[in-house]
């Protein structure tokens, strides 16, 4: 299923990982070692985002911070997007991040 994410404009690589951070599968323009590194980065970043959301919820008393639906790290030419345990890299000039996040959300339900 995640391989189909490569059909979304701008998506250059996609990877999936388990809840413990172990790499499951990856496809795209990156070599296998970099796909694994992408999955490990996404797992670590997901945990950071979850921790921050938990703190915001606790300190503000406002509902809706958790669980985070996903995250985007945007660079000048490229972004990394993740929902659940799926992560992808996107060329900013070619991709629409809203479309990518919608497709990631859909893929995360399988």
GROMACS .gro file of N, CA, C and O in nm:
model
  440
    1UNK      N    1   0.081  -0.120   0.000
    1UNK     CA    2   0.000   0.000   0.000
    1UNK      C    3   0.085   0.126   0.000
    1UNK      O    4   0.056   0.220  -0.070
    2UNK      N    5   0.193   0.129   0.082
    2UNK     CA    6   0.269   0.254   0.090
    2UNK      C    7   0.342   0.285  -0.039
    2UNK      O    8   0.370   0.401  -0.066
    3UNK      N    9   0.368   0.184  -0.118
    3UNK     CA   10   0.437   0.206  -0.247
    3UNK      C   11   0.355   0.299  -0.337
    3UNK      O   12   0.411   0.373  -0.416
    4UNK      N   13   0.223   0.297  -0.322
    4UNK     CA   14   0.135   0.381  -0.403
    4UNK      C   15   0.154   0.530  -0.371
    4UNK      O   16   0.119   0.615  -0.451
    5UNK      N   17   0.212   0.561  -0.256
    5UNK     CA   18   0.238   0.701  -0.221
    5UNK      C   19   0.337   0.765  -0.317
    5UNK      O   20   0.338   0.887  -0.333
    6UNK      N   21   0.419   0.684  -0.381
    6UNK     CA   22   0.516   0.738  -0.478
    6UNK      C   23   0.446   0.800  -0.599
    6UNK      O   24   0.507   0.878  -0.671
    7UNK      N   25   0.319   0.767  -0.620
    7UNK     CA   26   0.243   0.824  -0.731
    7UNK      C   27   0.196   0.967  -0.703
    7UNK      O   28   0.157   1.039  -0.794
    8UNK      N   29   0.204   1.010  -0.577
    8UNK     CA   30   0.163   1.146  -0.541
    8UNK      C   31   0.272   1.242  -0.587
    8UNK      O   32   0.391   1.218  -0.564
    9UNK      N   33   0.233   1.351  -0.652
    9UNK     CA   34   0.330   1.448  -0.703
    9UNK      C   35   0.425   1.493  -0.594
    9UNK      O   36   0.382   1.534  -0.485
   10UNK      N   37   0.554   1.488  -0.623
   10UNK     CA   38   0.657   1.538  -0.532
   10UNK      C   39   0.713   1.436  -0.436
   10UNK      O   40   0.821   1.457  -0.380
   11UNK      N   41   0.642   1.326  -0.412
   11UNK     CA   42   0.692   1.225  -0.318
   11UNK      C   43   0.810   1.152  -0.381
   11UNK      O   44   0.800   1.098  -0.490
   12UNK      N   45   0.922   1.153  -0.310
   12UNK     CA   46   1.044   1.092  -0.363
   12UNK      C   47   1.079   0.960  -0.296
   12UNK      O   48   1.145   0.875  -0.355
   13UNK      N   49   1.039   0.943  -0.170
   13UNK     CA   50   1.067   0.821  -0.097
   13UNK      C   51   0.963   0.804   0.013
   13UNK      O   52   0.910   0.902   0.065
   14UNK      N   53   0.935   0.679   0.047
   14UNK     CA   54   0.838   0.650   0.152
   14UNK      C   55   0.888   0.528   0.231
   14UNK      O   56   0.950   0.439   0.174
   15UNK      N   57   0.862   0.531   0.361
   15UNK     CA   58   0.903   0.419   0.447
   15UNK      C   59   0.799   0.396   0.554
   15UNK      O   60   0.724   0.486   0.591
   16UNK      N   61   0.797   0.273   0.604
   16UNK     CA   62   0.706   0.237   0.713
   16UNK      C   63   0.788   0.172   0.823
   16UNK      O   64   0.884   0.099   0.797
   17UNK      N   65   0.748   0.200   0.948
   17UNK     CA   66   0.820   0.146   1.064
   17UNK      C   67   0.721   0.097   1.168
   17UNK      O   68   0.604   0.137   1.168
   18UNK      N   69   0.768   0.009   1.256
   18UNK     CA   70   0.683  -0.043   1.364
   18UNK      C   71   0.682   0.056   1.480
   18UNK      O   72   0.758   0.151   1.484
   19UNK      N   73   0.593   0.031   1.576
   19UNK     CA   74   0.583   0.118   1.692
   19UNK      C   75   0.712   0.125   1.773
   19UNK      O   76   0.738   0.224   1.838
   20UNK      N   77   0.793   0.020   1.767
   20UNK     CA   78   0.920   0.021   1.839
   20UNK      C   79   1.033   0.085   1.758
   20UNK      O   80   1.147   0.090   1.802
   21UNK      N   81   1.002   0.133   1.638
   21UNK     CA   82   1.100   0.201   1.555
   21UNK      C   83   1.168   0.114   1.452
   21UNK      O   84   1.245   0.164   1.370
   22UNK      N   85   1.141  -0.016   1.453
   22UNK     CA   86   1.205  -0.106   1.357
   22UNK      C   87   1.152  -0.078   1.216
   22UNK      O   88   1.033  -0.058   1.195
   23UNK      N   89   1.243  -0.077   1.122
   23UNK     CA   90   1.212  -0.053   0.981
   23UNK      C   91   1.133  -0.171   0.925
   23UNK      O   92   1.171  -0.286   0.945
   24UNK      N   93   1.023  -0.143   0.854
   24UNK     CA   94   0.944  -0.249   0.791
   24UNK      C   95   0.969  -0.256   0.641
   24UNK      O   96   1.005  -0.361   0.588
   25UNK      N   97   0.945  -0.144   0.571
   25UNK     CA   98   0.965  -0.142   0.427
   25UNK      C   99   0.985   0.001   0.380
   25UNK      O  100   0.946   0.096   0.449
   26UNK      N  101   1.047   0.016   0.264
   26UNK     CA  102   1.068   0.147   0.208
   26UNK      C  103   1.088   0.140   0.058
   26UNK      O  104   1.136   0.039   0.006
   27UNK      N  105   1.048   0.248  -0.010
   27UNK     CA  106   1.056   0.254  -0.155
   27UNK      C  107   1.094   0.396  -0.197
   27UNK      O  108   1.069   0.491  -0.124
   28UNK      N  109   1.151   0.409  -0.315
   28UNK     CA  110   1.178   0.541  -0.369
   28UNK      C  111   1.320   0.560  -0.414
   28UNK      O  112   1.392   0.464  -0.442
   29UNK      N  113   1.360   0.687  -0.419
   29UNK     CA  114   1.490   0.724  -0.476
   29UNK      C  115   1.606   0.715  -0.379
   29UNK      O  116   1.719   0.742  -0.418
   30UNK      N  117   1.582   0.678  -0.254
   30UNK     CA  118   1.689   0.667  -0.156
   30UNK      C  119   1.743   0.525  -0.150
   30UNK      O  120   1.666   0.430  -0.166
   31UNK      N  121   1.872   0.509  -0.122
   31UNK     CA  122   1.925   0.373  -0.102
   31UNK      C  123   1.865   0.312   0.025
   31UNK      O  124   1.817   0.384   0.113
   32UNK      N  125   1.867   0.179   0.036
   32UNK     CA  126   1.805   0.111   0.150
   32UNK      C  127   1.852   0.162   0.287
   32UNK      O  128   1.771   0.175   0.379
   33UNK      N  129   1.979   0.194   0.300
   33UNK     CA  130   2.029   0.241   0.430
   33UNK      C  131   1.969   0.377   0.466
   33UNK      O  132   1.940   0.404   0.583
   34UNK      N  133   1.947   0.462   0.366
   34UNK     CA  134   1.887   0.594   0.392
   34UNK      C  135   1.736   0.582   0.417
   34UNK      O  136   1.681   0.661   0.494
   35UNK      N  137   1.671   0.484   0.356
   35UNK     CA  138   1.529   0.461   0.385
   35UNK      C  139   1.514   0.416   0.531
   35UNK      O  140   1.423   0.460   0.601
   36UNK      N  141   1.605   0.331   0.577
   36UNK     CA  142   1.603   0.289   0.717
   36UNK      C  143   1.629   0.407   0.809
   36UNK      O  144   1.563   0.422   0.913
   37UNK      N  145   1.725   0.491   0.774
   37UNK     CA  146   1.755   0.609   0.855
   37UNK      C  147   1.635   0.704   0.858
   37UNK      O  148   1.605   0.763   0.964
   38UNK      N  149   1.565   0.719   0.747
   38UNK     CA  150   1.444   0.801   0.742
   38UNK      C  151   1.338   0.747   0.839
   38UNK      O  152   1.276   0.823   0.913
   39UNK      N  153   1.321   0.616   0.840
   39UNK     CA  154   1.223   0.555   0.930
   39UNK      C  155   1.262   0.576   1.076
   39UNK      O  156   1.176   0.607   1.160
   40UNK      N  157   1.389   0.562   1.108
   40UNK     CA  158   1.435   0.584   1.246
   40UNK      C  159   1.418   0.730   1.287
   40UNK      O  160   1.376   0.760   1.399
   41UNK      N  161   1.451   0.822   1.196
   41UNK     CA  162   1.430   0.964   1.223
   41UNK      C  163   1.282   0.991   1.252
   41UNK      O  164   1.248   1.061   1.347
   42UNK      N  165   1.193   0.936   1.167
   42UNK     CA  166   1.050   0.959   1.183
   42UNK      C  167   0.999   0.903   1.315
   42UNK      O  168   0.918   0.967   1.382
   43UNK      N  169   1.047   0.787   1.354
   43UNK     CA  170   1.006   0.729   1.483
   43UNK      C  171   1.048   0.820   1.597
   43UNK      O  172   0.968   0.852   1.686
   44UNK      N  173   1.172   0.864   1.597
   44UNK     CA  174   1.222   0.952   1.703
   44UNK      C  175   1.146   1.085   1.705
   44UNK      O  176   1.108   1.134   1.812
   45UNK      N  177   1.124   1.143   1.589
   45UNK     CA  178   1.055   1.272   1.582
   45UNK      C  179   0.909   1.257   1.626
   45UNK      O  180   0.855   1.345   1.694
   46UNK      N  181   0.848   1.145   1.591
   46UNK     CA  182   0.710   1.118   1.633
   46UNK      C  183   0.700   1.118   1.785
   46UNK      O  184   0.607   1.173   1.843
   47UNK      N  185   0.798   1.058   1.850
   47UNK     CA  186   0.798   1.053   1.997
   47UNK      C  187   0.818   1.192   2.056
   47UNK      O  188   0.757   1.226   2.158
   48UNK      N  189   0.901   1.274   1.994
   48UNK     CA  190   0.920   1.411   2.041
   48UNK      C  191   0.790   1.490   2.028
   48UNK      O  192   0.749   1.561   2.121
   49UNK      N  193   0.726   1.480   1.912
   49UNK     CA  194   0.600   1.551   1.889
   49UNK      C  195   0.495   1.506   1.990
   49UNK      O  196   0.421   1.588   2.046
   50UNK      N  197   0.487   1.376   2.016
   50UNK     CA  198   0.390   1.324   2.113
   50UNK      C  199   0.417   1.380   2.252
   50UNK      O  200   0.325   1.420   2.323
   51UNK      N  201   0.545   1.386   2.291
   51UNK     CA  202   0.580   1.442   2.421
   51UNK      C  203   0.542   1.588   2.433
   51UNK      O  204   0.489   1.632   2.536
   52UNK      N  205   0.569   1.665   2.329
   52UNK     CA  206   0.532   1.807   2.329
   52UNK      C  207   0.380   1.825   2.336
   52UNK      O  208   0.330   1.911   2.408
   53UNK      N  209   0.307   1.745   2.261
   53UNK     CA  210   0.161   1.754   2.262
   53UNK      C  211   0.106   1.717   2.400
   53UNK      O  212   0.013   1.781   2.450
   54UNK      N  213   0.163   1.616   2.464
   54UNK     CA  214   0.121   1.577   2.598
   54UNK      C  215   0.144   1.691   2.697
   54UNK      O  216   0.059   1.720   2.782
   55UNK      N  217   0.259   1.757   2.686
   55UNK     CA  218   0.288   1.870   2.775
   55UNK      C  219   0.192   1.986   2.751
   55UNK      O  220   0.142   2.047   2.847
   56UNK      N  221   0.167   2.020   2.625
   56UNK     CA  222   0.073   2.127   2.594
   56UNK      C  223  -0.065   2.097   2.652
   56UNK      O  224  -0.130   2.183   2.710
   57UNK      N  225  -0.109   1.973   2.637
   57UNK     CA  226  -0.239   1.934   2.689
   57UNK      C  227  -0.243   1.946   2.841
   57UNK      O  228  -0.339   1.997   2.899
   58UNK      N  229  -0.137   1.900   2.907
   58UNK     CA  230  -0.131   1.902   3.052
   58UNK      C  231  -0.125   2.044   3.107
   58UNK      O  232  -0.198   2.080   3.200
   59UNK      N  233  -0.040   2.127   3.050
   59UNK     CA  234  -0.020   2.262   3.104
   59UNK      C  235  -0.132   2.359   3.068
   59UNK      O  236  -0.162   2.450   3.145
   60UNK      N  237  -0.193   2.343   2.952
   60UNK     CA  238  -0.298   2.437   2.912
   60UNK      C  239  -0.436   2.394   2.958
   60UNK      O  240  -0.525   2.478   2.970
   61UNK      N  241  -0.455   2.264   2.977
   61UNK     CA  242  -0.587   2.214   3.013
   61UNK      C  243  -0.685   2.217   2.897
   61UNK      O  244  -0.804   2.195   2.914
   62UNK      N  245  -0.633   2.245   2.777
   62UNK     CA  246  -0.716   2.252   2.657
   62UNK      C  247  -0.713   2.116   2.587
   62UNK      O  248  -0.606   2.062   2.562
   63UNK      N  249  -0.829   2.064   2.557
   63UNK     CA  250  -0.837   1.937   2.487
   63UNK      C  251  -0.808   1.956   2.338
   63UNK      O  252  -0.827   2.063   2.284
   64UNK      N  253  -0.766   1.849   2.274
   64UNK     CA  254  -0.745   1.852   2.130
   64UNK      C  255  -0.600   1.848   2.086
   64UNK      O  256  -0.572   1.837   1.968
   65UNK      N  257  -0.506   1.858   2.179
   65UNK     CA  258  -0.365   1.854   2.142
   65UNK      C  259  -0.322   1.711   2.108
   65UNK      O  260  -0.230   1.692   2.029
   66UNK      N  261  -0.382   1.614   2.175
   66UNK     CA  262  -0.339   1.476   2.157
   66UNK      C  263  -0.453   1.389   2.109
   66UNK      O  264  -0.569   1.417   2.140
   67UNK      N  265  -0.427   1.286   2.036
   67UNK     CA  266  -0.296   1.253   1.981
   67UNK      C  267  -0.268   1.338   1.857
   67UNK      O  268  -0.362   1.375   1.785
   68UNK      N  269  -0.142   1.370   1.831
   68UNK     CA  270  -0.111   1.447   1.710
   68UNK      C  271  -0.145   1.364   1.586
   68UNK      O  272  -0.121   1.244   1.582
   69UNK      N  273  -0.203   1.428   1.487
   69UNK     CA  274  -0.243   1.358   1.365
   69UNK      C  275  -0.125   1.328   1.274
   69UNK      O  276  -0.129   1.234   1.196
   70UNK      N  277  -0.020   1.405   1.284
   70UNK     CA  278   0.097   1.388   1.199
   70UNK      C  279   0.187   1.509   1.214
   70UNK      O  280   0.161   1.596   1.297
   71UNK      N  281   0.293   1.512   1.135
   71UNK     CA  282   0.385   1.624   1.143
   71UNK      C  283   0.455   1.645   1.009
   71UNK      O  284   0.459   1.556   0.926
   72UNK      N  285   0.507   1.767   0.992
   72UNK     CA  286   0.583   1.805   0.872
   72UNK      C  287   0.706   1.881   0.918
   72UNK      O  288   0.696   1.972   1.000
   73UNK      N  289   0.821   1.844   0.866
   73UNK     CA  290   0.943   1.923   0.882
   73UNK      C  291   0.975   1.977   0.744
   73UNK      O  292   1.002   1.901   0.651
   74UNK      N  293   0.967   2.108   0.729
   74UNK     CA  294   0.983   2.171   0.597
   74UNK      C  295   1.119   2.238   0.585
   74UNK      O  296   1.156   2.321   0.667
   75UNK      N  297   1.191   2.202   0.481
   75UNK     CA  298   1.317   2.266   0.449
   75UNK      C  299   1.298   2.353   0.325
   75UNK      O  300   1.189   2.364   0.271
   76UNK      N  301   1.405   2.414   0.281
   76UNK     CA  302   1.395   2.504   0.165
   76UNK      C  303   1.351   2.430   0.039
   76UNK      O  304   1.265   2.478  -0.033
   77UNK      N  305   1.408   2.313   0.012
   77UNK     CA  306   1.375   2.242  -0.111
   77UNK      C  307   1.300   2.113  -0.091
   77UNK      O  308   1.245   2.057  -0.185
   78UNK      N  309   1.297   2.066   0.034
   78UNK     CA  310   1.240   1.934   0.060
   78UNK      C  311   1.172   1.931   0.196
   78UNK      O  312   1.214   2.002   0.287
   79UNK      N  313   1.070   1.849   0.209
   79UNK     CA  314   1.001   1.832   0.337
   79UNK      C  315   0.993   1.684   0.371
   79UNK      O  316   0.997   1.599   0.282
   80UNK      N  317   0.981   1.657   0.499
   80UNK     CA  318   0.956   1.522   0.547
   80UNK      C  319   0.819   1.525   0.615
   80UNK      O  320   0.794   1.610   0.700
   81UNK      N  321   0.731   1.436   0.573
   81UNK     CA  322   0.594   1.431   0.625
   81UNK      C  323   0.569   1.293   0.683
   81UNK      O  324   0.614   1.192   0.628
   82UNK      N  325   0.493   1.290   0.794
   82UNK     CA  326   0.464   1.161   0.856
   82UNK      C  327   0.327   1.162   0.920
   82UNK      O  328   0.284   1.261   0.979
   83UNK      N  329   0.258   1.049   0.908
   83UNK     CA  330   0.133   1.022   0.977
   83UNK      C  331   0.142   0.878   1.026
   83UNK      O  332   0.181   0.789   0.949
   84UNK      N  333   0.109   0.859   1.153
   84UNK     CA  334   0.116   0.726   1.214
   84UNK      C  335   0.258   0.671   1.198
   84UNK      O  336   0.353   0.737   1.239
   85UNK      N  337   0.273   0.555   1.135
   85UNK     CA  338   0.404   0.493   1.120
   85UNK      C  339   0.451   0.493   0.975
   85UNK      O  340   0.524   0.404   0.932
   86UNK      N  341   0.409   0.594   0.900
   86UNK     CA  342   0.451   0.608   0.760
   86UNK      C  343   0.515   0.745   0.744
   86UNK      O  344   0.464   0.845   0.796
   87UNK      N  345   0.625   0.750   0.671
   87UNK     CA  346   0.697   0.875   0.650
   87UNK      C  347   0.735   0.886   0.503
   87UNK      O  348   0.758   0.783   0.437
   88UNK      N  349   0.739   1.008   0.452
   88UNK     CA  350   0.784   1.027   0.314
   88UNK      C  351   0.860   1.157   0.300
   88UNK      O  352   0.846   1.248   0.382
   89UNK      N  353   0.942   1.164   0.196
   89UNK     CA  354   1.011   1.287   0.161
   89UNK      C  355   0.940   1.346   0.039
   89UNK      O  356   0.894   1.274  -0.049
   90UNK      N  357   0.932   1.480   0.038
   90UNK     CA  358   0.858   1.549  -0.067
   90UNK      C  359   0.943   1.663  -0.123
   90UNK      O  360   0.999   1.742  -0.046
   91UNK      N  361   0.950   1.673  -0.254
   91UNK     CA  362   1.013   1.786  -0.321
   91UNK      C  363   0.915   1.902  -0.314
   91UNK      O  364   0.804   1.894  -0.368
   92UNK      N  365   0.952   2.010  -0.246
   92UNK     CA  366   0.861   2.123  -0.225
   92UNK      C  367   0.813   2.187  -0.354
   92UNK      O  368   0.701   2.238  -0.362
   93UNK      N  369   0.897   2.187  -0.457
   93UNK     CA  370   0.860   2.251  -0.583
   93UNK      C  371   0.757   2.170  -0.661
   93UNK      O  372   0.684   2.225  -0.742
   94UNK      N  373   0.751   2.040  -0.634
   94UNK     CA  374   0.663   1.954  -0.712
   94UNK      C  375   0.541   1.904  -0.636
   94UNK      O  376   0.444   1.860  -0.698
   95UNK      N  377   0.546   1.908  -0.503
   95UNK     CA  378   0.440   1.847  -0.424
   95UNK      C  379   0.351   1.947  -0.354
   95UNK      O  380   0.387   2.062  -0.332
   96UNK      N  381   0.233   1.901  -0.318
   96UNK     CA  382   0.136   1.977  -0.240
   96UNK      C  383   0.128   1.907  -0.104
   96UNK      O  384   0.079   1.793  -0.095
   97UNK      N  385   0.175   1.973   0.001
   97UNK     CA  386   0.183   1.908   0.132
   97UNK      C  387   0.047   1.869   0.187
   97UNK      O  388   0.034   1.767   0.255
   98UNK      N  389  -0.056   1.944   0.156
   98UNK     CA  390  -0.191   1.907   0.200
   98UNK      C  391  -0.233   1.774   0.137
   98UNK      O  392  -0.288   1.687   0.204
   99UNK      N  393  -0.207   1.761   0.008
   99UNK     CA  394  -0.240   1.636  -0.061
   99UNK      C  395  -0.159   1.520  -0.006
   99UNK      O  396  -0.211   1.410   0.014
  100UNK      N  397  -0.032   1.545   0.020
  100UNK     CA  398   0.054   1.439   0.075
  100UNK      C  399   0.003   1.395   0.211
  100UNK      O  400  -0.009   1.275   0.238
  101UNK      N  401  -0.031   1.490   0.298
  101UNK     CA  402  -0.079   1.454   0.432
  101UNK      C  403  -0.213   1.380   0.425
  101UNK      O  404  -0.235   1.285   0.501
  102UNK      N  405  -0.301   1.419   0.335
  102UNK     CA  406  -0.427   1.348   0.318
  102UNK      C  407  -0.404   1.204   0.273
  102UNK      O  408  -0.467   1.110   0.324
  103UNK      N  409  -0.311   1.185   0.180
  103UNK     CA  410  -0.281   1.052   0.129
  103UNK      C  411  -0.213   0.967   0.238
  103UNK      O  412  -0.243   0.849   0.252
  104UNK      N  413  -0.124   1.028   0.315
  104UNK     CA  414  -0.061   0.957   0.427
  104UNK      C  415  -0.165   0.914   0.530
  104UNK      O  416  -0.161   0.802   0.581
  105UNK      N  417  -0.258   1.002   0.560
  105UNK     CA  418  -0.364   0.971   0.656
  105UNK      C  419  -0.447   0.854   0.606
  105UNK      O  420  -0.477   0.761   0.682
  106UNK      N  421  -0.483   0.857   0.479
  106UNK     CA  422  -0.559   0.747   0.420
  106UNK      C  423  -0.480   0.617   0.427
  106UNK      O  424  -0.533   0.512   0.465
  107UNK      N  425  -0.353   0.620   0.391
  107UNK     CA  426  -0.268   0.501   0.392
  107UNK      C  427  -0.249   0.446   0.533
  107UNK      O  428  -0.233   0.325   0.551
  108UNK      N  429  -0.251   0.533   0.631
  108UNK     CA  430  -0.228   0.489   0.769
  108UNK      C  431  -0.343   0.407   0.825
  108UNK      O  432  -0.328   0.340   0.926
  109UNK      N  433  -0.458   0.411   0.758
  109UNK     CA  434  -0.573   0.335   0.805
  109UNK      C  435  -0.576   0.192   0.753
  109UNK      O  436  -0.666   0.116   0.788
  110UNK      N  437  -0.481   0.153   0.671
  110UNK     CA  438  -0.478   0.016   0.617
  110UNK      C  439  -0.397  -0.074   0.706
  110UNK      O  440  -0.307  -0.041   0.770
   0.00000   0.00000   0.00000
